[in-house]
PDB file of C-alpha atoms in Angstrom:
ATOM      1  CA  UNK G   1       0.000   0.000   0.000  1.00  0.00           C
ATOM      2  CA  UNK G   2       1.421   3.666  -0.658  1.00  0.00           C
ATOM      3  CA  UNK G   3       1.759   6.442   1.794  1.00  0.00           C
ATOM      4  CA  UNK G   4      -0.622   8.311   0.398  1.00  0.00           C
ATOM      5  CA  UNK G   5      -3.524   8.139  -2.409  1.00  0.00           C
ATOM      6  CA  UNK G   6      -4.920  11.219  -3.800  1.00  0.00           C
ATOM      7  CA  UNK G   7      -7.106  11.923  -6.598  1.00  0.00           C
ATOM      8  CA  UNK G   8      -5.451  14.293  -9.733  1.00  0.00           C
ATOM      9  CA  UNK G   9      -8.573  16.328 -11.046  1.00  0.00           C
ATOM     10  CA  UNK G  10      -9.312  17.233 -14.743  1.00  0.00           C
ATOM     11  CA  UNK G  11     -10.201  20.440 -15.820  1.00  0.00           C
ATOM     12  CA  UNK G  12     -12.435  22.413 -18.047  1.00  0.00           C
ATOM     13  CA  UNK G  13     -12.500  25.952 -19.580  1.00  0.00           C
ATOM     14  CA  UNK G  14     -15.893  27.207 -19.283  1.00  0.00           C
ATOM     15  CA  UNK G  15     -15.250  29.809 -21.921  1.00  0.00           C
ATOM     16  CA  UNK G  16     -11.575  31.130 -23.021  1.00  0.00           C
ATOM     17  CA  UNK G  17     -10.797  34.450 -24.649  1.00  0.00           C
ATOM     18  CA  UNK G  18      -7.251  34.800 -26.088  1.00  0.00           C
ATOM     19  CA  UNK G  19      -6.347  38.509 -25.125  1.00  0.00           C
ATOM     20  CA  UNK G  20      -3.208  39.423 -26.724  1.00  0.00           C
ATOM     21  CA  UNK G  21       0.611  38.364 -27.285  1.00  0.00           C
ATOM     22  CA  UNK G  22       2.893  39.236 -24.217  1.00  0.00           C
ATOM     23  CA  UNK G  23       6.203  40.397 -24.322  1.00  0.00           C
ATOM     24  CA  UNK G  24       7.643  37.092 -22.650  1.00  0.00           C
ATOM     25  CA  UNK G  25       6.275  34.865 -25.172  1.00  0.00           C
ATOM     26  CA  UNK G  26       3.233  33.824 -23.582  1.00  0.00           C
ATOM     27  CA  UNK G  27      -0.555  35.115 -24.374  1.00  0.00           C
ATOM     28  CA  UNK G  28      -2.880  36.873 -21.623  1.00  0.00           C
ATOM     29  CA  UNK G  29      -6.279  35.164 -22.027  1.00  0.00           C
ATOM     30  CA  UNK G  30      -9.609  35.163 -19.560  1.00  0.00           C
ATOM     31  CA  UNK G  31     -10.971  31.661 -18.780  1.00  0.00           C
ATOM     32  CA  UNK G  32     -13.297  29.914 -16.501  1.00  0.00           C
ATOM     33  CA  UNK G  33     -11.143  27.354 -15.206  1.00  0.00           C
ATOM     34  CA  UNK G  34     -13.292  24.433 -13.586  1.00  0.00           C
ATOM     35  CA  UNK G  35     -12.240  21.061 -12.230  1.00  0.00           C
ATOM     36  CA  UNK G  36     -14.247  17.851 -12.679  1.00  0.00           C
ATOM     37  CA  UNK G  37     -14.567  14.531 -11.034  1.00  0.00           C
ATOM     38  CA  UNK G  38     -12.687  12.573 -14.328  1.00  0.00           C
ATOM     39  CA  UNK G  39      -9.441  12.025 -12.450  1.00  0.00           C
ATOM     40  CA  UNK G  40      -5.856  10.250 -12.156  1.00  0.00           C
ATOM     41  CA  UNK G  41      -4.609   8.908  -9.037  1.00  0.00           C
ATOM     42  CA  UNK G  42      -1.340   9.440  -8.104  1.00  0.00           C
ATOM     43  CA  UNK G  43       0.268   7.311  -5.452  1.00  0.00           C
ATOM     44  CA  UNK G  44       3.591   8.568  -3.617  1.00  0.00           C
ATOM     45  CA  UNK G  45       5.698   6.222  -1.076  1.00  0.00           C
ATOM     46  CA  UNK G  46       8.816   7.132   0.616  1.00  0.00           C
ATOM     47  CA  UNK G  47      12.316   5.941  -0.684  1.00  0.00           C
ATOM     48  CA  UNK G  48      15.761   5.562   0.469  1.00  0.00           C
ATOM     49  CA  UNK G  49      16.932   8.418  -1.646  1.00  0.00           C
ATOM     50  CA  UNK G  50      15.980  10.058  -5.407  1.00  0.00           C
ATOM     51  CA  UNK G  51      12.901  10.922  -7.627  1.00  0.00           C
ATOM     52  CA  UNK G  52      11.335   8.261  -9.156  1.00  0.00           C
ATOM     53  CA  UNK G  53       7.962   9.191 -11.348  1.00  0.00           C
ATOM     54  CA  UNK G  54       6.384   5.972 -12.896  1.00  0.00           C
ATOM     55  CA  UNK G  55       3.313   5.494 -15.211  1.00  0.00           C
ATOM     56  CA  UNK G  56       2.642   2.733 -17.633  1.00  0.00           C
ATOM     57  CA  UNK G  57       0.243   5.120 -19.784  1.00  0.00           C
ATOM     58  CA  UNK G  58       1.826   4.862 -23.554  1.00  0.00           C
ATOM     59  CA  UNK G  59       3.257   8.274 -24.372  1.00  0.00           C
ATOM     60  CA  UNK G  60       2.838   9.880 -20.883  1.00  0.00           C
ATOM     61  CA  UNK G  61       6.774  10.261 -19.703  1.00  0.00           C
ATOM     62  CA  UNK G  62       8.434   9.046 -16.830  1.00  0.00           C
ATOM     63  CA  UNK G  63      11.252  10.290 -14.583  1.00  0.00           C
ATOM     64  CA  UNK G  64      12.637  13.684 -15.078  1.00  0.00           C
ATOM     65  CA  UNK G  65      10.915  14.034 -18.574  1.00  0.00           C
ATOM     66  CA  UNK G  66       7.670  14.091 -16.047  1.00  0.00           C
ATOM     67  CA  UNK G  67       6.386  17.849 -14.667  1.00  0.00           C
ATOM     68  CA  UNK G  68       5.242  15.518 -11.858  1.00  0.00           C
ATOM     69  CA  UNK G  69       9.422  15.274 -11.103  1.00  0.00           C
ATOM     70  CA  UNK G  70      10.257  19.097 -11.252  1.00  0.00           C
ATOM     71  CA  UNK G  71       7.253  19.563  -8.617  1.00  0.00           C
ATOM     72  CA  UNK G  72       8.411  16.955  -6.142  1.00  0.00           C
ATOM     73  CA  UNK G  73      12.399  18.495  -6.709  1.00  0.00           C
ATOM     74  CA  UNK G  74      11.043  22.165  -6.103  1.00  0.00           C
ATOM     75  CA  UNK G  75       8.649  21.425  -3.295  1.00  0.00           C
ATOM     76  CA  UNK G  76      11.237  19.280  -1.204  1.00  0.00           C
ATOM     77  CA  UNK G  77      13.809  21.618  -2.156  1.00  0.00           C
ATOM     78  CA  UNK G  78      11.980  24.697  -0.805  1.00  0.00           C
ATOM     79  CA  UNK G  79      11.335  22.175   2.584  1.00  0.00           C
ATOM     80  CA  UNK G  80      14.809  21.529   2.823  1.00  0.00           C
ATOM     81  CA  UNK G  81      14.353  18.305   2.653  1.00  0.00           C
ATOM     82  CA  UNK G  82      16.217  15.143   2.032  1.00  0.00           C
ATOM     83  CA  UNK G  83      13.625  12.554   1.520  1.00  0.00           C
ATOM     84  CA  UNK G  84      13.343   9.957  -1.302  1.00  0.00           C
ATOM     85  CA  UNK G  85      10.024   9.661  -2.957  1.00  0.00           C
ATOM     86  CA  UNK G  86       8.306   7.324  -5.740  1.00  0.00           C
ATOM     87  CA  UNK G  87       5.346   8.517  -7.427  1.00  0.00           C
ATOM     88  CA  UNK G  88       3.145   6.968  -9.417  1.00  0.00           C
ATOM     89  CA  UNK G  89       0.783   8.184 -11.574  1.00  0.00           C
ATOM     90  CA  UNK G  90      -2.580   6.130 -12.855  1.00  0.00           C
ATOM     91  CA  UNK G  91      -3.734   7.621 -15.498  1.00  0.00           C
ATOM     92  CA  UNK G  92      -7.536   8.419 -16.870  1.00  0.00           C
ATOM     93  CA  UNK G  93      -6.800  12.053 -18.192  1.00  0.00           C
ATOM     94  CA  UNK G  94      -6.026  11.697 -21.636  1.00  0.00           C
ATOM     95  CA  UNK G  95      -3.084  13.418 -22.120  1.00  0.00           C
ATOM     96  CA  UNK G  96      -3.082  16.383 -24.759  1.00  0.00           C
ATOM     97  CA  UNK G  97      -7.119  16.895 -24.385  1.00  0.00           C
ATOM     98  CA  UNK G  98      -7.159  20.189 -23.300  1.00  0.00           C
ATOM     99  CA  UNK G  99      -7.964  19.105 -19.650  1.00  0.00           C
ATOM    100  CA  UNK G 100      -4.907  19.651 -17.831  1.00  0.00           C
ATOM    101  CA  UNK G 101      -3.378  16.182 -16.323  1.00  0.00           C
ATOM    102  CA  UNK G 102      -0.037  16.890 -16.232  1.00  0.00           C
ATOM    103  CA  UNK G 103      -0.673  20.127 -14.593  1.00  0.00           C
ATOM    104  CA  UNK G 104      -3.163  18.703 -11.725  1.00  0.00           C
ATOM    105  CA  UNK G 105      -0.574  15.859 -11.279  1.00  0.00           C
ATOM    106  CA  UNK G 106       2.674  17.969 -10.655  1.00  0.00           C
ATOM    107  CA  UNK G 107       0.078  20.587  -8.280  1.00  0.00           C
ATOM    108  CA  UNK G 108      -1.239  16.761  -6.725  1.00  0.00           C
ATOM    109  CA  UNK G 109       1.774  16.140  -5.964  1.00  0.00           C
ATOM    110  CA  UNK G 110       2.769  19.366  -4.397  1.00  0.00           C
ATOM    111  CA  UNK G 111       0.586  19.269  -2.020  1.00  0.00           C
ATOM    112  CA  UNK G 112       0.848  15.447  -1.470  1.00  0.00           C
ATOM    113  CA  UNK G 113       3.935  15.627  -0.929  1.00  0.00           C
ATOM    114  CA  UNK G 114       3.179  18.693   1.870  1.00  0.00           C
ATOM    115  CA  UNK G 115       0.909  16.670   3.723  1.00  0.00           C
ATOM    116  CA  UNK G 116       2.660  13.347   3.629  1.00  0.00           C
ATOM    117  CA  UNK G 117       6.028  14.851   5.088  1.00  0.00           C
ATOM    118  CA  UNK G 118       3.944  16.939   6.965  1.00  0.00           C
ATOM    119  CA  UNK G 119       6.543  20.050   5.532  1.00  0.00           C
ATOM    120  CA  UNK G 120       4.578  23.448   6.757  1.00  0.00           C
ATOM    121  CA  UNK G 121       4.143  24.595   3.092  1.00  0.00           C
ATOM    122  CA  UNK G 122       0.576  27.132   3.096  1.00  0.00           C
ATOM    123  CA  UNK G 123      -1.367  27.648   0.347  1.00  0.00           C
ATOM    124  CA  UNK G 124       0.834  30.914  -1.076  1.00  0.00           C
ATOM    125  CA  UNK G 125       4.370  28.805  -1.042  1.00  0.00           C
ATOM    126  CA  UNK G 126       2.509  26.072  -2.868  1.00  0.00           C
ATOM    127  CA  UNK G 127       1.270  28.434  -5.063  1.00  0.00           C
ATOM    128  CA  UNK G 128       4.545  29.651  -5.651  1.00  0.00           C
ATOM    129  CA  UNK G 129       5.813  26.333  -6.553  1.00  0.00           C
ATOM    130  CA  UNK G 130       3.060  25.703  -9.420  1.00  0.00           C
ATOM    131  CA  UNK G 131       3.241  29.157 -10.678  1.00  0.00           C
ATOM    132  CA  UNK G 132       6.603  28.204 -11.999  1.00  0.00           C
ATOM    133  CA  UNK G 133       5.623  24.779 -13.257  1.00  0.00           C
ATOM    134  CA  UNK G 134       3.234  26.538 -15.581  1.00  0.00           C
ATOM    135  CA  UNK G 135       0.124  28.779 -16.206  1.00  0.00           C
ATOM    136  CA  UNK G 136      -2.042  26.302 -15.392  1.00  0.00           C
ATOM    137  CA  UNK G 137      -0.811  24.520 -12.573  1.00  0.00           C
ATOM    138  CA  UNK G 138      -1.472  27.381  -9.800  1.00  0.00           C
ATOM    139  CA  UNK G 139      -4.957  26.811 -10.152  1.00  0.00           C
ATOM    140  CA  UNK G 140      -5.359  22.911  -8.968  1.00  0.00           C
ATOM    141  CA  UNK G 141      -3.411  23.641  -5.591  1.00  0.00           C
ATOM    142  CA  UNK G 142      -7.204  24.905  -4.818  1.00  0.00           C
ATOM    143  CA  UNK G 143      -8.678  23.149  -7.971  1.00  0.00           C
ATOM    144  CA  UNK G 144     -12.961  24.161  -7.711  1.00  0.00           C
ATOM    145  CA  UNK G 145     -13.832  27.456  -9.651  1.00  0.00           C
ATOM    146  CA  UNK G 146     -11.772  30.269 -10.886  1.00  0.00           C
ATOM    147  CA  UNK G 147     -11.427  33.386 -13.021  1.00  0.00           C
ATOM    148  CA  UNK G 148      -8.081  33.138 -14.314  1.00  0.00           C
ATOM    149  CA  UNK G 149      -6.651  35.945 -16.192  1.00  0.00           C
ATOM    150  CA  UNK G 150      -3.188  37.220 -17.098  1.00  0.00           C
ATOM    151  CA  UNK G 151      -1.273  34.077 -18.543  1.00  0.00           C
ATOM    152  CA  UNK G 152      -3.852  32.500 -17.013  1.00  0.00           C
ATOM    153  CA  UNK G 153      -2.030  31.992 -12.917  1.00  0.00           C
ATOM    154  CA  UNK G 154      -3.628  35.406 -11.794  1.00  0.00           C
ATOM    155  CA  UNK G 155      -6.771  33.502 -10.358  1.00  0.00           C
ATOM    156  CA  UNK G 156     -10.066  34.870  -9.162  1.00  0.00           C
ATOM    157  CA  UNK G 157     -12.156  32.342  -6.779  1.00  0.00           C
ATOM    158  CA  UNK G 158     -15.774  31.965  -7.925  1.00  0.00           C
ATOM    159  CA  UNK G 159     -19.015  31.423  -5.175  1.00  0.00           C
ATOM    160  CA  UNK G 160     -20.784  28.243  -7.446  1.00  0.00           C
ATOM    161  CA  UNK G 161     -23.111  26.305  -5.752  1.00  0.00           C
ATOM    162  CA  UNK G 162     -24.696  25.048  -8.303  1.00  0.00           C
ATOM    163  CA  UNK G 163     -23.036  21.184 -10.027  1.00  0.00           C
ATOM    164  CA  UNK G 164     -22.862  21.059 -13.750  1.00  0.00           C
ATOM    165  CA  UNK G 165     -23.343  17.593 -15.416  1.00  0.00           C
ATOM    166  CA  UNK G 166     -21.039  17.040 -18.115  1.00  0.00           C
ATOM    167  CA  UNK G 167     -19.828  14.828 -20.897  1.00  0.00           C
ATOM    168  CA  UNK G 168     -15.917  14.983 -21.925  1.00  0.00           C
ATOM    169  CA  UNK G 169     -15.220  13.431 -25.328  1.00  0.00           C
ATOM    170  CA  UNK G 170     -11.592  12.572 -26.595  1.00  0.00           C
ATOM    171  CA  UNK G 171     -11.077  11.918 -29.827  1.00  0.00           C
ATOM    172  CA  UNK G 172      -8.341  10.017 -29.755  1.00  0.00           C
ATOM    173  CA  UNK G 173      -5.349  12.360 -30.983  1.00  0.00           C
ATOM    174  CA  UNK G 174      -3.672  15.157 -28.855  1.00  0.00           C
ATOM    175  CA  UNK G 175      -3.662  19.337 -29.927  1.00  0.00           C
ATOM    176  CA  UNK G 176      -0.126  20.698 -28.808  1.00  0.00           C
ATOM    177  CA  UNK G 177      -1.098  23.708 -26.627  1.00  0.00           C
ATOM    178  CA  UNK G 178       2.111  25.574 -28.568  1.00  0.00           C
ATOM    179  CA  UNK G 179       0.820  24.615 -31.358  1.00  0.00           C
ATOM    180  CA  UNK G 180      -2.715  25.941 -30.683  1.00  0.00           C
ATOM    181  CA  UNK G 181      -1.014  29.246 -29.433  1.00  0.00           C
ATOM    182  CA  UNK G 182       1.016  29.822 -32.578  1.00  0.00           C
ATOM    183  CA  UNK G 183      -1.914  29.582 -35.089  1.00  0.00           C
ATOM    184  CA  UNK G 184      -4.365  31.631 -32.981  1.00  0.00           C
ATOM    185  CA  UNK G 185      -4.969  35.087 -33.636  1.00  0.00           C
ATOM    186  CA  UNK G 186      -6.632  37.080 -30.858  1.00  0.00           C
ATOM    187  CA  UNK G 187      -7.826  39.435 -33.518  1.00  0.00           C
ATOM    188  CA  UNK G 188     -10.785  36.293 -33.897  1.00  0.00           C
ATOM    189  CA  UNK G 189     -11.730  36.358 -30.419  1.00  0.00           C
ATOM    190  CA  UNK G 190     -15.649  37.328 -30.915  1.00  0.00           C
ATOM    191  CA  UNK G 191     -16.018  41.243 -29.778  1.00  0.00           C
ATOM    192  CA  UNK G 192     -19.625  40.614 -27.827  1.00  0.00           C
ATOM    193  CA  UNK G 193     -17.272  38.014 -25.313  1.00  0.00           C
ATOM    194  CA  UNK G 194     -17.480  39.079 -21.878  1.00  0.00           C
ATOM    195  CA  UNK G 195     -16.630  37.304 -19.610  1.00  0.00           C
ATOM    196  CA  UNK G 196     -17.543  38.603 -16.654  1.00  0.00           C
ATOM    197  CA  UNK G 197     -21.322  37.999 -17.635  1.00  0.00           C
ATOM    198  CA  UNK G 198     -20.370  33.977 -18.396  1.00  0.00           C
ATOM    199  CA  UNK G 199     -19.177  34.157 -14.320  1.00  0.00           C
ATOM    200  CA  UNK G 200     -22.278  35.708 -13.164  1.00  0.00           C
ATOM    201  CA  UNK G 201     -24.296  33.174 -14.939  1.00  0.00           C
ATOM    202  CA  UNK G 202     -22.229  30.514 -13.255  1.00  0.00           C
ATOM    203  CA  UNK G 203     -22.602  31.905 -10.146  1.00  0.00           C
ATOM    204  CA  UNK G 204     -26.357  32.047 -10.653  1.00  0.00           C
ATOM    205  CA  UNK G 205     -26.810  28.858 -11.709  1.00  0.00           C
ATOM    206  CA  UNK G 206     -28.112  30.174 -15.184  1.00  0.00           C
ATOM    207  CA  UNK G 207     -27.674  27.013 -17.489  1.00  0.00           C
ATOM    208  CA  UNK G 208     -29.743  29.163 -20.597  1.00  0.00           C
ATOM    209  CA  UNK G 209     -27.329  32.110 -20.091  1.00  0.00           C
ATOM    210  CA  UNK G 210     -24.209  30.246 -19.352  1.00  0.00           C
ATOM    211  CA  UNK G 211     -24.433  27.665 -22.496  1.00  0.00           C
ATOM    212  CA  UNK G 212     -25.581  30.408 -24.769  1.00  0.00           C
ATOM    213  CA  UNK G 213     -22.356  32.516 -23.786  1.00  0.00           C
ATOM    214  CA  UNK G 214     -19.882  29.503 -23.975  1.00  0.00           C
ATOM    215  CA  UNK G 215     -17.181  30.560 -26.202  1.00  0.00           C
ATOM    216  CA  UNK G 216     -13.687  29.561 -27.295  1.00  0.00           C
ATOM    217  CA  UNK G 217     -11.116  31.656 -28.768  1.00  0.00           C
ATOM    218  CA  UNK G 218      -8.920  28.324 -29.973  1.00  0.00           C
ATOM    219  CA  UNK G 219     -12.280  26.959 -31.768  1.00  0.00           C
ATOM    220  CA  UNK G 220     -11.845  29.330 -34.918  1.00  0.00           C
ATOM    221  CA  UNK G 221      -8.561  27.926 -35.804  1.00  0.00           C
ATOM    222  CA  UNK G 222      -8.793  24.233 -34.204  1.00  0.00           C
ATOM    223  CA  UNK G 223     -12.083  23.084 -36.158  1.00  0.00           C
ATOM    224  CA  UNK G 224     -10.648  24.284 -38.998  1.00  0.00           C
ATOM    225  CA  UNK G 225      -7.626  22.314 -38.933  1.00  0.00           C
ATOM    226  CA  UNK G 226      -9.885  19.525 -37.065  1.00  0.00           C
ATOM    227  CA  UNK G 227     -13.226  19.443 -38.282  1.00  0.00           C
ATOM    228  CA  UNK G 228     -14.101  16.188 -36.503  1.00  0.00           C
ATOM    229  CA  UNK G 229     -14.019  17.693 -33.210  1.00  0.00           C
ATOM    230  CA  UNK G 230     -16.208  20.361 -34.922  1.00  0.00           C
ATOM    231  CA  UNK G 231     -18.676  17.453 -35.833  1.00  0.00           C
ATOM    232  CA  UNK G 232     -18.290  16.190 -32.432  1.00  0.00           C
ATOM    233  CA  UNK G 233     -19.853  18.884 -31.063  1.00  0.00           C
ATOM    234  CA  UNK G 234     -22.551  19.877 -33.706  1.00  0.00           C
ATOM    235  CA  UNK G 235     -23.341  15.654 -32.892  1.00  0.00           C
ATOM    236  CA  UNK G 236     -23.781  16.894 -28.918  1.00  0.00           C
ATOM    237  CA  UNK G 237     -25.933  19.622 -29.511  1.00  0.00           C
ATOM    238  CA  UNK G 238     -28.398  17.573 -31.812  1.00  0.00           C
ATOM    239  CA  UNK G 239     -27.695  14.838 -28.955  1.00  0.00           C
ATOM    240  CA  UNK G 240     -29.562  16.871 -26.798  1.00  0.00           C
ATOM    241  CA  UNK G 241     -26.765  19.163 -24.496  1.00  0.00           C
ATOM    242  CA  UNK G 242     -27.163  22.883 -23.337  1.00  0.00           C
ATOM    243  CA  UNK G 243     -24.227  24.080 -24.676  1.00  0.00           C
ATOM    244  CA  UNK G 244     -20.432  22.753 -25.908  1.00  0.00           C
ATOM    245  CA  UNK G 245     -17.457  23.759 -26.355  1.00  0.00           C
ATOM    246  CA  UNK G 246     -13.757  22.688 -26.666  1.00  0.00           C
ATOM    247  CA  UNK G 247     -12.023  22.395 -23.499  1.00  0.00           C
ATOM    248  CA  UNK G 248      -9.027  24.702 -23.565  1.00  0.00           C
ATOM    249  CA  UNK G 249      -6.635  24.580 -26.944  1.00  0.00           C
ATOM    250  CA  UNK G 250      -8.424  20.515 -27.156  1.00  0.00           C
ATOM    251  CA  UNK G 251      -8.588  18.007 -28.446  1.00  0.00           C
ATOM    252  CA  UNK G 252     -11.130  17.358 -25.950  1.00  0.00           C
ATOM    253  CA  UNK G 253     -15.006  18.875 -26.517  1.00  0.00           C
ATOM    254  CA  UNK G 254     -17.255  18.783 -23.352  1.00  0.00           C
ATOM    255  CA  UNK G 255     -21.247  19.334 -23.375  1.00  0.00           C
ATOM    256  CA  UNK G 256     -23.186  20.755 -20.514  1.00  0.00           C
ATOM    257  CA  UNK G 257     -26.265  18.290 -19.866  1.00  0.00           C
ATOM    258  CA  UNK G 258     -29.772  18.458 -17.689  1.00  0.00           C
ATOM    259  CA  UNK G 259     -29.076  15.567 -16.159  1.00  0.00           C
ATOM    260  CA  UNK G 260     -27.657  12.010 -15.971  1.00  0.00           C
ATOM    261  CA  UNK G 261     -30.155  10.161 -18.401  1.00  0.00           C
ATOM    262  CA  UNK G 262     -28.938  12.835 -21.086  1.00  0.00           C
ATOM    263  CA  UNK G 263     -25.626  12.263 -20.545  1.00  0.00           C
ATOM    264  CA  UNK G 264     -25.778   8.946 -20.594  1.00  0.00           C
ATOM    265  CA  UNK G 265     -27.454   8.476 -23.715  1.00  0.00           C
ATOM    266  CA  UNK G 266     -24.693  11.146 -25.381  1.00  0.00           C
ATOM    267  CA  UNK G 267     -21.934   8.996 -23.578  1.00  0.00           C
ATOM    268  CA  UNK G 268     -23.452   6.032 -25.232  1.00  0.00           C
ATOM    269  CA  UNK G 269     -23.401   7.429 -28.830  1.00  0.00           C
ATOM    270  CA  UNK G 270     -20.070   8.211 -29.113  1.00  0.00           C
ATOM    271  CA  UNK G 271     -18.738   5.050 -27.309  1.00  0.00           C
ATOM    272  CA  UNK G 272     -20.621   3.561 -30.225  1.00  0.00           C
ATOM    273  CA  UNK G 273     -18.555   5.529 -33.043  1.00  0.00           C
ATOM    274  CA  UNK G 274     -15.581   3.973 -31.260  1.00  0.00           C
ATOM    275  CA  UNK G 275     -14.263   7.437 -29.081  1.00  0.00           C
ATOM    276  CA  UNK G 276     -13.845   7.478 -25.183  1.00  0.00           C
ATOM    277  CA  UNK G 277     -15.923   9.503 -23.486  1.00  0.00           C
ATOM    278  CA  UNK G 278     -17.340   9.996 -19.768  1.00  0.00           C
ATOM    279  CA  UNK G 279     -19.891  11.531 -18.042  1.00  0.00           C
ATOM    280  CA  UNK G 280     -18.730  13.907 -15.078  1.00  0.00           C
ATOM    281  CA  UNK G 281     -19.800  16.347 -12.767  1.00  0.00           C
ATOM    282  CA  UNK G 282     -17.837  19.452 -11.799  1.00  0.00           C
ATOM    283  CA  UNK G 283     -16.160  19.146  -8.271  1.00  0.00           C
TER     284      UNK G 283
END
């Protein structure tokens, strides 16, 4: 048995506006950043000495190649400690969707880490560590409902009471988030966007007003290199769902359901054109 078992949580954009280029490279955008119950698990035990990261997930890197290592090298570094550790990651976030697993496992195992060594890191040093991971890493220390903006680690915590249903389909190939970046042109970012009424909706509860203001800026230039994942969710919509969108820079497209039987029955329908897809509620 490990030390410790914790659950690595997926991620949604609930509408993404690309805001401009930024001097260091990197784009300021405004999201709704949302996690969902579709997780990893990530299992850490204590070693003799060393880093060891471990997944048998084709494709998905191990060892130093993994952000999961840098996190556990940075967080016990900034404990000043010594100890060996052996993570391992189980994975069910497929990698290059747009959902953010390798960010919620190197923030998972941040704070695992914190509370198996018991190392006095609070929420601001922890932050810290994940803001230098990357842009979206900050956010799953916390993981629930945010306004992100900036590069998207300036994050504002949302009041949602309200649990969405969704359904998150992969297609079965990966979008390069550089990639995605590079061909996007802010200039197509739709001028009515605002996102600001999108969070109020949220925070109302408004499903009519928050699936008829879902927007992506990455879908312009995605679905037209893509245009399955365009028919994927044209095929959700006449499925049935409030509103979809594609999660992040993809490849993964999500749909906002009433309720379980809907979801089910969308879930069902594209299991039956061969893609994986589950139905979720946000956490």
């Amino acid at each position: 048995m490990p030390l410790l078992s914790m659950k690595s949580c997926a991620k949604v954009n609930l509408g993404l506006r690309i805001v401009g280029k930024r001097s260091d490279g990197y784009h300021d955008v405004e999201t709704i950043l949302q996690t969902i119950d579709l997780s990893d698990e990530i299992e850490i035990d204590e070693t003799s000495a060393g880093i060891e990261v471990v997944c048998d997930t084709p494709g998905v890197p191990e060892g130093q190649e993994n952000l999961a290592f840098a996190a556990a090298k940075m967080t016990l570094e900034a404990a000043d400690s010594t100890r060996g550790v052996r993570i391992k990651i189980d994975k069910k976030i497929p990698s290059g969707g747009g959902l953010g697993g390798a960010s919620s496992n190197a923030a998972a195992t941040i704070k695992g880490l914190n509370r198996l060594f018991d190392l006095g890191l609070d929420e601001e040093k922890m932050c810290g560590i994940a803001r230098i991971l990357g842009s979206d890493v900050p956010f799953f220390i916390r993981g629930g409902t945010a306004l992100a903006t900036g590069r998207g680690d300036r994050l504002q915590r949302m009041d949602v009471k309200k649990q969405l249903n969704l359904v998150v389909v992969f297609p079965g190939f990966p979008i390069s988030t550089g990639w995605a970046y590079q061909k996007a042109n802010s200039g197509l970012t739709r001028p009515d966007f605002d996102i600001k009424i999108l969070a109020s909706a949220l925070e109302r509860g408004d499903l009519s007003t928050l699936c008829k203001r879902l927007y992506n800026s990455f879908e312009e230039v995605v679905f037209g290199h893509y245009p399955d994942l365009f028919d994927m969710k044209k095929m959700m919509l006449q499925l049935g769902a409030l509103g979809a969108l594609l999660s992040g820079s993809g490849s993964c497209v999500f749909c906002v359901v009433e309720g379980r039987d809907s979801g089910r029955t969308i879930v069902s329908q594209f299991t039956k054109e061969g893609l994986a897809a589950w139905e979720t509620t946000t956490c």
